Amino acid sequence: MQTPAPNDAPEGSNEKLETLIQEALRSGVTAAAVVSTVDITVDPKLAGMCYEPRCEAYGQSMSCPPHVSGPDGFRKRLKRFRRAVFFKIDVPSELLFSSDRREVFQLLHEMAAGIEHQAAAMGFHDARAYAGGSCKQIFCHDKPGCRVVAGRGPCRHPQSARQSMSGFGIDVAGLVRRAGWRERLVTDADTPPSDRMTPVYGLVLVY
Ligand code: SF4
């Protein structure tokens, strides 16, 4: 099914977006907001951080540069969408910087994919989710390589693994401002280390 032209909001779309937000909150995300796609900006400088200094995940999966379409490809895709759901999960900082980090990002991918699946079930068949972190390091860390990059078949985790926002240069900080979330810094001196939280973010283009 083709994505409707930007001026053709599907019938009942506002109510469906509200349902998506409520379901996302019920599934455990800390906060979620509907954003207009005109408020999503991409910055090639942000995408460049995958290259310089080169991320250790660079080139390791189909979800990261140079195997993704980058800022230009994302801008083109954005033109086909009007609304998106931006969400965050607040994670204890100690967990994020521990050996459990992989599970945290796995949860982020699964939540993003879950919102995408629910949007599709509501009729938004072209919904597309983005998360953070390398799916190679998250889902295929114990495998020799990405099956898709190696040309040996489809993705091993199509239900959960999603592309990282980083490789497209998506301005996450700008989305945080748009959503009106006031994030506490991980270095907040007033908060005991054990109580410090760090947010991780996901984005789902809906229609
Ligand atoms: S096969 Fe593994 S590394 Fe490759 S795209 Fe899928 S989850 Fe990512």
GROMACS .gro file of C-alpha atoms and ligand atoms in nm:
model
  215
    1MET     CA    1   0.000   0.000   0.000
    2GLN     CA    2   0.124   0.345  -0.085
    3THR     CA    3   0.169   0.609   0.183
    4PRO     CA    4  -0.101   0.877   0.137
    5ALA     CA    5   0.021   1.211   0.008
    6PRO     CA    6   0.115   1.440   0.298
    7ASN     CA    7  -0.211   1.634   0.278
    8ASP     CA    8  -0.427   1.324   0.303
    9ALA     CA    9  -0.437   1.241   0.671
   10PRO     CA   10  -0.602   0.900   0.709
   11GLU     CA   11  -0.944   0.910   0.868
   12GLY     CA   12  -0.931   0.894   1.246
   13SER     CA   13  -0.555   0.940   1.244
   14ASN     CA   14  -0.549   1.170   1.549
   15GLU     CA   15  -0.734   0.916   1.760
   16LYS     CA   16  -0.508   0.638   1.635
   17LEU     CA   17  -0.197   0.839   1.718
   18GLU     CA   18  -0.330   0.895   2.069
   19THR     CA   19  -0.392   0.520   2.100
   20LEU     CA   20  -0.036   0.453   1.982
   21ILE     CA   21   0.099   0.689   2.249
   22GLN     CA   22  -0.110   0.529   2.523
   23GLU     CA   23  -0.009   0.177   2.416
   24ALA     CA   24   0.357   0.280   2.406
   25LEU     CA   25   0.330   0.415   2.761
   26ARG     CA   26   0.157   0.096   2.873
   27SER     CA   27   0.437  -0.110   2.717
   28GLY     CA   28   0.691   0.069   2.935
   29VAL     CA   29   0.828   0.370   2.751
   30THR     CA   30   0.888   0.665   2.984
   31ALA     CA   31   0.740   0.930   2.756
   32ALA     CA   32   0.610   0.951   2.400
   33ALA     CA   33   0.498   1.241   2.184
   34VAL     CA   34   0.349   1.293   1.841
   35VAL     CA   35   0.574   1.512   1.629
   36SER     CA   36   0.519   1.667   1.290
   37THR     CA   37   0.773   1.542   1.039
   38VAL     CA   38   0.853   1.902   0.943
   39ASP     CA   39   1.008   1.927   1.289
   40ILE     CA   40   1.242   1.634   1.226
   41THR     CA   41   1.574   1.765   1.100
   42VAL     CA   42   1.878   1.581   0.981
   43ASP     CA   43   2.232   1.705   1.004
   44PRO     CA   44   2.508   1.550   0.794
   45LYS     CA   45   2.753   1.645   1.071
   46LEU     CA   46   2.571   1.412   1.309
   47ALA     CA   47   2.580   1.130   1.055
   48GLY     CA   48   2.949   1.206   1.009
   49MET     CA   49   3.013   1.100   1.368
   50CYS     CA   50   2.970   0.738   1.252
   51TYR     CA   51   3.272   0.793   1.027
   52GLU     CA   52   3.496   1.025   1.223
   53PRO     CA   53   3.607   0.911   1.472
   54ARG     CA   54   3.496   0.583   1.320
   55CYS     CA   55   3.244   0.393   1.529
   56GLU     CA   56   3.348   0.035   1.597
   57ALA     CA   57   3.010  -0.074   1.452
   58TYR     CA   58   3.073   0.108   1.124
   59GLY     CA   59   2.999  -0.122   0.830
   60GLN     CA   60   2.913  -0.419   1.048
   61SER     CA   61   2.541  -0.438   0.972
   62MET     CA   62   2.280  -0.339   0.717
   63SER     CA   63   2.144  -0.092   0.971
   64CYS     CA   64   2.452   0.128   0.992
   65PRO     CA   65   2.661   0.334   0.747
   66PRO     CA   66   2.774   0.287   0.480
   67HIS     CA   67   2.483   0.047   0.422
   68VAL     CA   68   2.205   0.299   0.494
   69SER     CA   69   2.087   0.584   0.274
   70GLY     CA   70   2.212   0.853   0.516
   71PRO     CA   71   2.075   1.207   0.556
   72ASP     CA   72   1.975   1.245   0.190
   73GLY     CA   73   1.784   0.919   0.186
   74PHE     CA   74   1.611   1.001   0.512
   75ARG     CA   75   1.507   1.347   0.389
   76LYS     CA   76   1.348   1.182   0.085
   77ARG     CA   77   1.165   0.933   0.305
   78LEU     CA   78   1.042   1.209   0.537
   79LYS     CA   79   0.862   1.376   0.248
   80ARG     CA   80   0.620   1.082   0.242
   81PHE     CA   81   0.523   1.123   0.608
   82ARG     CA   82   0.336   1.383   0.814
   83ARG     CA   83   0.344   1.247   1.166
   84ALA     CA   84   0.578   1.043   1.381
   85VAL     CA   85   0.594   0.913   1.736
   86PHE     CA   86   0.909   1.007   1.926
   87PHE     CA   87   0.968   0.821   2.251
   88LYS     CA   88   1.222   0.772   2.524
   89ILE     CA   89   1.306   0.519   2.790
   90ASP     CA   90   1.478   0.647   3.102
   91VAL     CA   91   1.742   0.397   3.204
   92PRO     CA   92   1.945   0.385   3.525
   93SER     CA   93   2.278   0.528   3.417
   94GLU     CA   94   2.469   0.257   3.598
   95LEU     CA   95   2.291  -0.001   3.382
   96LEU     CA   96   2.364   0.184   3.063
   97PHE     CA   97   2.732   0.195   3.138
   98SER     CA   98   2.752  -0.165   3.258
   99SER     CA   99   2.773  -0.503   3.091
  100ASP     CA  100   2.390  -0.493   3.071
  101ARG     CA  101   2.406  -0.215   2.812
  102ARG     CA  102   2.326  -0.458   2.530
  103GLU     CA  103   1.996  -0.560   2.692
  104VAL     CA  104   1.900  -0.193   2.732
  105PHE     CA  105   1.942  -0.128   2.361
  106GLN     CA  106   1.770  -0.454   2.275
  107LEU     CA  107   1.469  -0.329   2.471
  108LEU     CA  108   1.484   0.003   2.284
  109HIS     CA  109   1.477  -0.176   1.947
  110GLU     CA  110   1.195  -0.405   2.059
  111MET     CA  111   0.987  -0.111   2.181
  112ALA     CA  112   1.043   0.082   1.857
  113ALA     CA  113   0.951  -0.222   1.649
  114GLY     CA  114   0.648  -0.282   1.872
  115ILE     CA  115   0.512   0.068   1.806
  116GLU     CA  116   0.578   0.019   1.435
  117HIS     CA  117   0.389  -0.313   1.436
  118GLN     CA  118   0.097  -0.160   1.619
  119ALA     CA  119   0.085   0.133   1.376
  120ALA     CA  120   0.079  -0.115   1.088
  121ALA     CA  121  -0.205  -0.305   1.254
  122MET     CA  122  -0.399   0.025   1.269
  123GLY     CA  123  -0.363   0.069   0.895
  124PHE     CA  124  -0.038   0.269   0.880
  125HIS     CA  125   0.129   0.001   0.672
  126ASP     CA  126   0.436   0.208   0.584
  127ALA     CA  127   0.522   0.289   0.946
  128ARG     CA  128   0.894   0.274   0.998
  129ALA     CA  129   1.082   0.259   1.328
  130TYR     CA  130   1.431   0.377   1.416
  131ALA     CA  131   1.626   0.310   1.732
  132GLY     CA  132   1.981   0.359   1.854
  133GLY     CA  133   2.290   0.146   1.868
  134SER     CA  134   2.419  -0.115   1.629
  135CYS     CA  135   2.194  -0.417   1.569
  136LYS     CA  136   2.510  -0.621   1.506
  137GLN     CA  137   2.629  -0.551   1.859
  138ILE     CA  138   2.280  -0.594   2.005
  139PHE     CA  139   2.128  -0.892   1.826
  140CYS     CA  140   2.414  -1.060   1.641
  141HIS     CA  141   2.697  -1.003   1.887
  142ASP     CA  142   2.769  -1.376   1.900
  143LYS     CA  143   2.758  -1.421   1.523
  144PRO     CA  144   3.055  -1.381   1.292
  145GLY     CA  145   2.886  -1.112   1.085
  146CYS     CA  146   2.567  -0.957   0.955
  147ARG     CA  147   2.396  -1.210   0.732
  148VAL     CA  148   2.260  -0.939   0.502
  149VAL     CA  149   2.596  -0.764   0.454
  150ALA     CA  150   2.755  -1.102   0.384
  151GLY     CA  151   2.489  -1.175   0.121
  152ARG     CA  152   2.393  -1.496   0.298
  153GLY     CA  153   2.023  -1.426   0.348
  154PRO     CA  154   1.773  -1.201   0.521
  155CYS     CA  155   1.813  -1.034   0.859
  156ARG     CA  156   1.807  -1.278   1.151
  157HIS     CA  157   1.588  -1.043   1.360
  158PRO     CA  158   1.343  -0.864   1.129
  159GLN     CA  159   1.080  -0.840   1.401
  160SER     CA  160   1.306  -0.646   1.639
  161ALA     CA  161   1.621  -0.501   1.484
  162ARG     CA  162   1.579  -0.150   1.350
  163GLN     CA  163   1.808   0.105   1.189
  164SER     CA  164   1.995   0.346   1.409
  165MET     CA  165   1.899   0.714   1.396
  166SER     CA  166   2.269   0.805   1.404
  167GLY     CA  167   2.347   0.686   1.053
  168PHE     CA  168   2.085   0.923   0.911
  169GLY     CA  169   2.199   1.224   1.112
  170ILE     CA  170   1.859   1.259   1.281
  171ASP     CA  171   1.872   1.553   1.522
  172VAL     CA  172   1.759   1.377   1.839
  173ALA     CA  173   1.836   1.676   2.062
  174GLY     CA  174   1.606   1.888   1.845
  175LEU     CA  175   1.328   1.631   1.884
  176VAL     CA  176   1.373   1.634   2.260
  177ARG     CA  177   1.322   2.010   2.256
  178ARG     CA  178   1.019   1.977   2.031
  179ALA     CA  179   0.869   1.717   2.262
  180GLY     CA  180   0.922   1.958   2.552
  181TRP     CA  181   1.117   1.712   2.762
  182ARG     CA  182   1.359   1.859   3.009
  183GLU     CA  183   1.630   1.598   3.045
  184ARG     CA  184   1.843   1.574   3.354
  185LEU     CA  185   2.207   1.535   3.280
  186VAL     CA  186   2.380   1.216   3.376
  187THR     CA  187   2.636   1.426   3.559
  188ASP     CA  188   2.373   1.599   3.772
  189ALA     CA  189   2.569   1.659   4.092
  190ASP     CA  190   2.256   1.668   4.310
  191THR     CA  191   2.159   1.311   4.226
  192PRO     CA  192   2.332   1.015   4.390
  193PRO     CA  193   2.503   0.798   4.127
  194SER     CA  194   2.268   0.508   4.195
  195ASP     CA  195   1.963   0.727   4.114
  196ARG     CA  196   2.093   0.885   3.796
  197MET     CA  197   1.897   0.816   3.480
  198THR     CA  198   1.995   0.844   3.116
  199PRO     CA  199   1.734   0.851   2.838
  200VAL     CA  200   1.756   0.646   2.521
  201TYR     CA  201   1.537   0.741   2.225
  202GLY     CA  202   1.341   0.593   1.937
  203LEU     CA  203   1.139   0.733   1.648
  204VAL     CA  204   0.857   0.582   1.445
  205LEU     CA  205   0.743   0.747   1.123
  206VAL     CA  206   0.370   0.672   1.117
  207TYR     CA  207   0.196   0.836   0.817
  208SF4     S1  208   2.140  -0.996   1.054
  208SF4    FE1  209   2.195  -0.913   1.256
  208SF4     S2  210   2.350  -0.754   1.214
  208SF4    FE2  211   2.245  -0.799   1.018
  208SF4     S3  212   2.079  -0.647   1.003
  208SF4    FE3  213   1.991  -0.832   1.104
  208SF4     S4  214   2.016  -0.798   1.326
  208SF4    FE4  215   2.150  -0.651   1.220
   0.00000   0.00000   0.00000
